[in-house]
Short mmCIF file of C-alpha atoms and ligand atoms in Angstrom, two decimals:
data_model
loop_
_atom_site.label_atom_id
_atom_site.label_comp_id
_atom_site.label_asym_id
_atom_site.label_seq_id
_atom_site.Cartn_x
_atom_site.Cartn_y
_atom_site.Cartn_z
CA MET Z 6 0.00 0.00 0.00
CA LEU Z 7 1.08 3.54 -0.64
CA ASP Z 8 2.02 4.77 2.82
CA LEU Z 9 4.09 7.87 3.53
CA THR Z 10 3.34 8.00 7.26
CA GLY Z 11 6.25 9.47 9.20
CA LYS Z 12 7.86 10.89 6.05
CA LYS Z 13 8.81 14.56 5.88
CA ALA Z 14 8.25 16.13 2.46
CA LEU Z 15 9.38 19.55 1.21
CA VAL Z 16 7.30 20.81 -1.72
CA THR Z 17 8.47 23.72 -3.91
CA GLY Z 18 6.54 25.37 -6.74
CA ILE Z 19 3.04 25.94 -5.37
CA ALA Z 20 1.71 29.23 -6.80
CA ASN Z 21 -2.05 28.58 -6.76
CA ASN Z 22 -4.70 25.85 -6.83
CA ARG Z 23 -3.82 24.90 -10.43
CA SER Z 24 -0.11 24.29 -9.73
CA ILE Z 25 1.15 20.77 -10.36
CA ALA Z 26 2.95 21.09 -7.00
CA TRP Z 27 -0.45 21.62 -5.33
CA GLY Z 28 -1.70 18.34 -6.83
CA ILE Z 29 1.44 16.64 -5.53
CA ALA Z 30 1.17 18.20 -2.03
CA GLN Z 31 -2.43 16.99 -1.71
CA GLN Z 32 -1.53 13.40 -2.62
CA LEU Z 33 1.54 13.35 -0.33
CA HIS Z 34 -0.64 14.63 2.52
CA GLN Z 35 -3.32 12.03 1.79
CA ALA Z 36 -0.68 9.30 1.93
CA GLY Z 37 0.28 10.50 5.41
CA ALA Z 38 3.39 12.62 4.80
CA GLU Z 39 4.15 15.68 6.91
CA LEU Z 40 4.55 18.70 4.63
CA GLY Z 41 6.88 21.65 4.32
CA VAL Z 42 6.03 24.23 1.67
CA THR Z 43 8.17 26.92 0.05
CA TYR Z 44 6.91 29.78 -2.10
CA LEU Z 45 8.50 32.41 -4.34
CA PRO Z 46 8.48 35.65 -2.33
CA ASP Z 47 7.50 38.95 -3.99
CA GLU Z 48 7.62 42.52 -2.66
CA LYS Z 49 3.90 42.77 -1.95
CA GLY Z 50 3.70 39.38 -0.20
CA ARG Z 51 0.80 38.39 -2.48
CA TYR Z 52 2.06 34.86 -3.19
CA GLU Z 53 2.78 34.29 0.48
CA ARG Z 54 -0.78 35.07 1.55
CA LYS Z 55 -2.42 33.10 -1.29
CA VAL Z 56 -0.22 30.04 -0.88
CA ARG Z 57 -0.57 30.07 2.91
CA GLU Z 58 -4.38 30.11 2.67
CA LEU Z 59 -4.34 27.36 0.06
CA VAL Z 60 -2.05 24.95 1.94
CA ASN Z 61 -3.47 25.66 5.41
CA PRO Z 62 -5.80 22.59 5.36
CA LEU Z 63 -2.76 20.35 4.81
CA ASN Z 64 -1.20 21.66 8.07
CA PRO Z 65 2.32 22.25 6.80
CA SER Z 66 4.73 22.37 9.74
CA VAL Z 67 7.22 24.43 7.73
CA PHE Z 68 6.27 27.36 5.46
CA LEU Z 69 9.14 29.39 4.02
CA PRO Z 70 10.12 31.81 1.24
CA CYS Z 71 12.61 30.26 -1.18
CA ASP Z 72 13.69 31.97 -4.39
CA VAL Z 73 16.03 29.44 -6.01
CA GLN Z 74 18.13 32.31 -7.40
CA ASN Z 75 18.96 33.28 -3.80
CA ASP Z 76 21.58 31.07 -2.07
CA SER Z 77 20.93 32.49 1.39
CA GLN Z 78 17.19 31.69 1.12
CA ILE Z 79 18.04 28.13 0.08
CA GLU Z 80 20.45 27.77 3.00
CA SER Z 81 18.00 29.13 5.57
CA THR Z 82 15.23 26.90 4.19
CA PHE Z 83 17.29 23.78 4.85
CA GLU Z 84 18.59 25.12 8.19
CA THR Z 85 14.97 25.48 9.32
CA ILE Z 86 14.19 21.95 8.11
CA ALA Z 87 17.21 20.64 10.06
CA GLN Z 88 15.97 22.41 13.21
CA GLU Z 89 12.28 21.52 12.86
CA TRP Z 90 12.51 18.01 11.44
CA GLY Z 91 16.15 16.90 11.85
CA LYS Z 92 15.80 14.97 8.58
CA LEU Z 93 14.16 15.09 5.16
CA ASP Z 94 12.69 12.16 3.19
CA ILE Z 95 11.10 13.76 0.12
CA LEU Z 96 11.95 16.79 -2.04
CA ILE Z 97 9.58 17.94 -4.78
CA HIS Z 98 11.12 20.30 -7.38
CA SER Z 99 8.23 21.74 -9.41
CA LEU Z 100 9.41 25.08 -10.75
CA ALA Z 101 10.59 26.62 -13.98
CA PHE Z 102 10.89 30.04 -15.53
CA ALA Z 103 11.86 31.59 -18.83
CA SER Z 104 11.05 35.11 -19.93
CA LYS Z 105 7.89 35.22 -22.03
CA GLU Z 106 9.73 36.68 -25.03
CA ASP Z 107 11.93 33.56 -25.10
CA LEU Z 108 8.88 31.24 -25.35
CA SER Z 109 7.89 32.26 -28.88
CA GLY Z 110 9.50 33.15 -32.16
CA GLU Z 111 12.97 32.12 -33.29
CA PHE Z 112 14.98 29.99 -30.85
CA SER Z 113 18.17 31.46 -32.32
CA ALA Z 114 17.04 34.89 -31.05
CA THR Z 115 17.35 33.76 -27.40
CA SER Z 116 19.45 36.33 -25.52
CA ARG Z 117 22.42 35.45 -23.31
CA GLU Z 118 20.49 36.78 -20.29
CA GLY Z 119 17.32 34.86 -21.17
CA PHE Z 120 19.22 31.63 -21.73
CA THR Z 121 21.14 31.99 -18.47
CA GLN Z 122 18.02 32.85 -16.45
CA ALA Z 123 16.02 29.89 -17.79
CA MET Z 124 18.89 27.49 -17.08
CA GLU Z 125 19.57 28.90 -13.61
CA ILE Z 126 15.95 28.77 -12.39
CA SER Z 127 14.72 25.70 -14.26
CA THR Z 128 17.82 23.48 -14.37
CA TYR Z 129 20.55 24.42 -11.90
CA SER Z 130 18.05 24.78 -9.05
CA LEU Z 131 17.50 21.00 -8.92
CA THR Z 132 21.20 20.35 -8.34
CA ARG Z 133 21.45 23.19 -5.83
CA LEU Z 134 18.44 21.96 -3.83
CA ALA Z 135 19.66 18.35 -4.01
CA ARG Z 136 23.01 19.41 -2.56
CA ALA Z 137 21.27 21.18 0.32
CA ALA Z 138 18.93 18.22 0.92
CA LYS Z 139 21.64 15.52 0.82
CA PRO Z 140 22.94 15.86 4.42
CA LEU Z 141 19.34 15.81 5.71
CA MET Z 142 18.48 12.64 3.78
CA SER Z 143 20.67 10.53 6.04
CA GLU Z 144 18.09 7.68 6.11
CA GLY Z 145 17.76 7.80 2.31
CA GLY Z 146 15.26 9.83 0.35
CA SER Z 147 13.40 10.56 -2.84
CA ILE Z 148 13.75 13.61 -5.08
CA VAL Z 149 11.19 14.22 -7.84
CA THR Z 150 11.27 16.95 -10.48
CA LEU Z 151 8.86 17.92 -13.26
CA THR Z 152 9.84 17.89 -16.91
CA TYR Z 153 8.16 18.10 -20.32
CA LEU Z 154 8.53 16.30 -23.67
CA GLY Z 155 9.83 19.57 -25.13
CA GLY Z 156 13.15 18.66 -23.45
CA GLU Z 157 13.54 15.70 -25.85
CA ARG Z 158 11.59 16.63 -29.00
CA VAL Z 159 11.02 19.97 -30.66
CA ILE Z 160 7.71 21.44 -29.48
CA PRO Z 161 6.93 24.77 -31.21
CA ASN Z 162 7.75 27.79 -29.02
CA TYR Z 163 9.03 25.78 -26.05
CA ASN Z 164 12.46 26.94 -27.23
CA VAL Z 165 14.87 27.74 -24.39
CA MET Z 166 12.71 25.80 -21.90
CA GLY Z 167 13.36 22.71 -24.03
CA VAL Z 168 17.10 23.18 -23.63
CA ALA Z 169 16.60 23.75 -19.90
CA LYS Z 170 14.51 20.55 -19.56
CA ALA Z 171 17.09 18.52 -21.52
CA GLY Z 172 19.65 19.70 -18.96
CA LEU Z 173 17.24 18.95 -16.12
CA GLN Z 174 16.67 15.37 -17.31
CA MET Z 175 20.43 14.79 -17.59
CA SER Z 176 20.89 16.35 -14.13
CA VAL Z 177 18.44 13.71 -12.81
CA ARG Z 178 20.73 10.96 -14.15
CA TYR Z 179 23.98 12.43 -12.77
CA LEU Z 180 22.36 13.11 -9.39
CA ALA Z 181 20.84 9.61 -9.28
CA ALA Z 182 24.24 8.05 -10.01
CA GLU Z 183 25.96 10.08 -7.30
CA LEU Z 184 23.31 9.90 -4.60
CA GLY Z 185 22.43 6.22 -5.05
CA SER Z 186 25.08 5.16 -2.55
CA HIS Z 187 23.28 7.35 0.02
CA LYS Z 188 19.96 5.57 -0.75
CA ILE Z 189 18.65 8.76 -2.29
CA ARG Z 190 16.58 8.20 -5.47
CA VAL Z 191 16.16 10.93 -8.07
CA ASN Z 192 13.47 10.80 -10.77
CA ALA Z 193 11.52 13.06 -13.12
CA ILE Z 194 7.87 13.04 -14.12
CA SER Z 195 7.27 14.15 -17.70
CA ALA Z 196 3.77 15.57 -17.51
CA GLY Z 197 1.51 16.21 -20.47
CA PRO Z 198 0.29 19.80 -20.94
CA ILE Z 199 -1.98 20.99 -18.10
CA ARG Z 200 -3.55 24.43 -17.71
CA THR Z 201 -1.63 26.13 -14.89
CA LEU Z 202 -0.44 29.67 -14.17
CA ALA Z 203 2.76 28.99 -16.14
CA SER Z 204 1.12 27.28 -19.12
CA SER Z 205 -1.89 29.63 -19.38
CA ALA Z 206 0.52 32.48 -20.12
CA VAL Z 207 1.63 30.57 -23.23
CA ASP Z 208 0.01 31.49 -26.57
CA GLY Z 209 -1.65 28.48 -28.19
CA ILE Z 210 -1.78 26.26 -25.09
CA LEU Z 211 -5.46 25.48 -25.75
CA ASP Z 212 -4.66 24.30 -29.30
CA MET Z 213 -1.91 22.09 -27.87
CA ILE Z 214 -4.32 20.60 -25.33
CA ARG Z 215 -6.84 19.92 -28.12
CA HIS Z 216 -4.07 18.20 -30.14
CA VAL Z 217 -3.23 15.96 -27.17
CA GLU Z 218 -6.92 15.07 -26.80
CA GLU Z 219 -6.89 13.87 -30.43
CA VAL Z 220 -3.58 12.02 -30.49
CA ALA Z 221 -2.94 10.65 -26.97
CA PRO Z 222 -3.99 7.00 -26.43
CA LEU Z 223 -6.26 8.03 -23.55
CA GLN Z 224 -7.73 10.85 -25.72
CA ARG Z 225 -7.49 13.41 -22.95
CA THR Z 226 -4.98 15.42 -20.95
CA VAL Z 227 -3.84 14.49 -17.46
CA THR Z 228 -4.77 16.17 -14.17
CA GLN Z 229 -2.67 17.61 -11.37
CA GLN Z 230 -4.08 14.81 -9.17
CA GLU Z 231 -2.80 12.13 -11.55
CA VAL Z 232 0.65 13.70 -11.59
CA GLY Z 233 0.39 13.93 -7.79
CA ASN Z 234 -0.44 10.22 -7.49
CA SER Z 235 2.56 9.27 -9.64
CA ALA Z 236 4.80 11.56 -7.59
CA ALA Z 237 3.54 9.95 -4.36
CA PHE Z 238 4.32 6.53 -5.86
CA LEU Z 239 7.87 7.60 -6.81
CA CYS Z 240 8.38 8.94 -3.27
CA SER Z 241 7.14 5.74 -1.64
CA ASP Z 242 8.85 2.43 -0.91
CA LEU Z 243 6.74 0.97 -3.75
CA ALA Z 244 9.22 2.66 -6.11
CA GLY Z 245 12.28 1.60 -4.07
CA GLY Z 246 13.98 0.14 -7.15
CA ILE Z 247 13.48 3.15 -9.41
CA THR Z 248 16.06 5.90 -9.80
CA GLY Z 249 17.38 8.11 -12.60
CA GLN Z 250 14.19 7.64 -14.61
CA VAL Z 251 11.75 9.82 -16.49
CA LEU Z 252 8.18 8.62 -15.92
CA TYR Z 253 5.69 9.82 -18.55
CA VAL Z 254 2.39 10.92 -17.02
CA ASP Z 255 0.96 12.17 -20.28
CA ALA Z 256 -2.03 9.95 -21.20
CA GLY Z 257 0.37 8.00 -23.45
CA TYR Z 258 1.20 10.87 -25.82
CA GLU Z 259 4.97 10.16 -25.79
CA ILE Z 260 4.68 6.79 -27.56
CA MET Z 261 2.90 8.19 -30.64
CA GLY Z 262 4.66 9.00 -33.91
CA MET Z 263 1.66 10.41 -35.78
P1 NAD T 322 3.06 27.00 -11.86
O1 NAD T 322 3.17 28.38 -12.41
O2 NAD T 322 1.92 26.69 -11.00
O3 NAD T 322 4.41 26.61 -11.10
C1 NAD T 322 5.66 27.17 -11.43
C2 NAD T 322 6.31 27.57 -10.10
O4 NAD T 322 7.64 28.02 -10.30
C3 NAD T 322 5.54 28.70 -9.41
O5 NAD T 322 5.11 28.24 -8.14
C4 NAD T 322 6.59 29.77 -9.25
O6 NAD T 322 6.50 30.48 -8.06
C5 NAD T 322 7.88 28.95 -9.27
N1 NAD T 322 9.08 29.72 -9.54
C6 NAD T 322 9.39 30.47 -10.62
N2 NAD T 322 10.58 31.08 -10.45
C7 NAD T 322 11.04 30.69 -9.22
C8 NAD T 322 12.20 31.00 -8.46
N3 NAD T 322 13.16 31.84 -8.91
N4 NAD T 322 12.34 30.43 -7.24
C9 NAD T 322 11.38 29.61 -6.74
N5 NAD T 322 10.26 29.28 -7.42
C10 NAD T 322 10.09 29.83 -8.64
O7 NAD T 322 3.10 26.04 -13.15
P2 NAD T 322 3.22 24.45 -13.28
O8 NAD T 322 2.74 24.17 -14.64
O9 NAD T 322 2.62 23.78 -12.11
O10 NAD T 322 4.81 24.20 -13.28
C11 NAD T 322 5.47 23.34 -12.37
C12 NAD T 322 6.51 22.48 -13.10
O11 NAD T 322 5.85 21.59 -13.98
C13 NAD T 322 7.52 23.26 -13.94
O12 NAD T 322 8.80 22.66 -13.83
C14 NAD T 322 6.99 23.04 -15.34
O13 NAD T 322 8.02 23.16 -16.30
C15 NAD T 322 6.50 21.62 -15.22
N6 NAD T 322 5.57 21.15 -16.26
C16 NAD T 322 4.41 21.83 -16.51
C17 NAD T 322 3.52 21.34 -17.47
C18 NAD T 322 2.25 22.07 -17.79
O14 NAD T 322 1.70 21.88 -18.87
N7 NAD T 322 1.72 22.91 -16.91
C19 NAD T 322 3.83 20.16 -18.17
C20 NAD T 322 5.02 19.49 -17.88
C21 NAD T 322 5.88 19.99 -16.90
O1 0WE T 323 7.16 23.99 -18.58
C1 0WE T 323 6.13 24.54 -18.92
C2 0WE T 323 5.87 26.00 -18.61
C3 0WE T 323 7.15 26.74 -18.45
C4 0WE T 323 7.07 28.23 -18.38
C5 0WE T 323 5.96 29.00 -18.74
C6 0WE T 323 6.04 30.38 -18.65
C7 0WE T 323 4.91 31.28 -19.10
C8 0WE T 323 4.94 32.61 -18.38
C9 0WE T 323 8.22 28.88 -17.98
N1 0WE T 323 8.30 30.21 -17.90
C10 0WE T 323 7.24 30.98 -18.23
N2 0WE T 323 7.37 32.33 -18.15
C11 0WE T 323 6.31 33.18 -18.28
O2 0WE T 323 6.48 34.42 -18.26
N3 0WE T 323 5.20 23.80 -19.62
C12 0WE T 323 5.50 22.44 -19.99
C13 0WE T 323 3.92 24.37 -20.12
C14 0WE T 323 4.18 24.84 -21.51
O3 0WE T 323 4.87 25.97 -21.75
C15 0WE T 323 4.99 26.09 -23.12
C16 0WE T 323 4.37 25.01 -23.75
C17 0WE T 323 3.86 24.19 -22.71
C18 0WE T 323 3.16 22.90 -22.84
C19 0WE T 323 5.62 27.08 -23.88
C20 0WE T 323 5.59 27.00 -25.27
C21 0WE T 323 5.00 25.92 -25.88
C22 0WE T 323 4.38 24.92 -25.13
#
């Protein structure tokens, strides 16, 4: 049975009730895990209030600001976890960012700044968070990140995010190889397109969703809850033999050629 009782789980990437990370947090909570939640702070504290209200029913025992571009916020996040929990079992990495202008038009037009920013937030952050989590995962652990098929095939307009996700998926393999001796597993979920804050800002997302509904074996898109269930599985002892993998939670879309 899927049982995460006694496990401590840190979830990044919740922005609102459509976030994939919110679907994951709900399933981890349902399976009995104790939650810690981080959010991206902004000047007006708008995210903080919204995310706090949203996650309140899941009784997170840790709730902290963590901008992955800020090393001191990362360090204080894991210092607080060390003090409050003394260990960490599960880390969910569910964040990405590229500037909107780099998610349309010619890929070759990507600026140095845009490329660097997308790679820093969407790719490097996994390795940085894994390094901070490693000493706390002394009893072993599970790290799960979110990727997209655009990191392996050309999806129109995904552009620099595709390069970032290719790097993310390779980071999963290098981290899995290194951390395996510490009983820490590292995997990615490749989710099909879902309407979230990040994806709704993308021109043509509705046409892409309609395309998936026509082509995918299950003839529909996936839900945040389904991604959450697969994440809970990967974090549980049921997936004890799985590391370094990309699990497609995409209604089967990835297998199709036409
Ligand atoms: P979302 O907008 O709900 O989540 C993205 C999160 O990234 C937000 O919570 C935001 O605060 C966070 N973030 C951005 N910059 C950050 C920074 N500097 N520091 C800390 N956090 C930062 O959208 P989502 O669709 O749930 O995205 C979550 C993950 O799922 C991303 O990695 C995305 O690439 C991936 N994904 C999304 C889809 C989709 O169709 N929605 C499909 C496959 C994979
Ligand atoms: O990974 C993602 C979303 C990533 C994303 C989205 C945005 C929009 C708003 C990263 N940064 C930003 N920055 C913004 O300013 N997905 C898998 C969803 C997505 O994004 C696409 C897609 C799909 C699917 C972009 C172009 C084409 C398809």
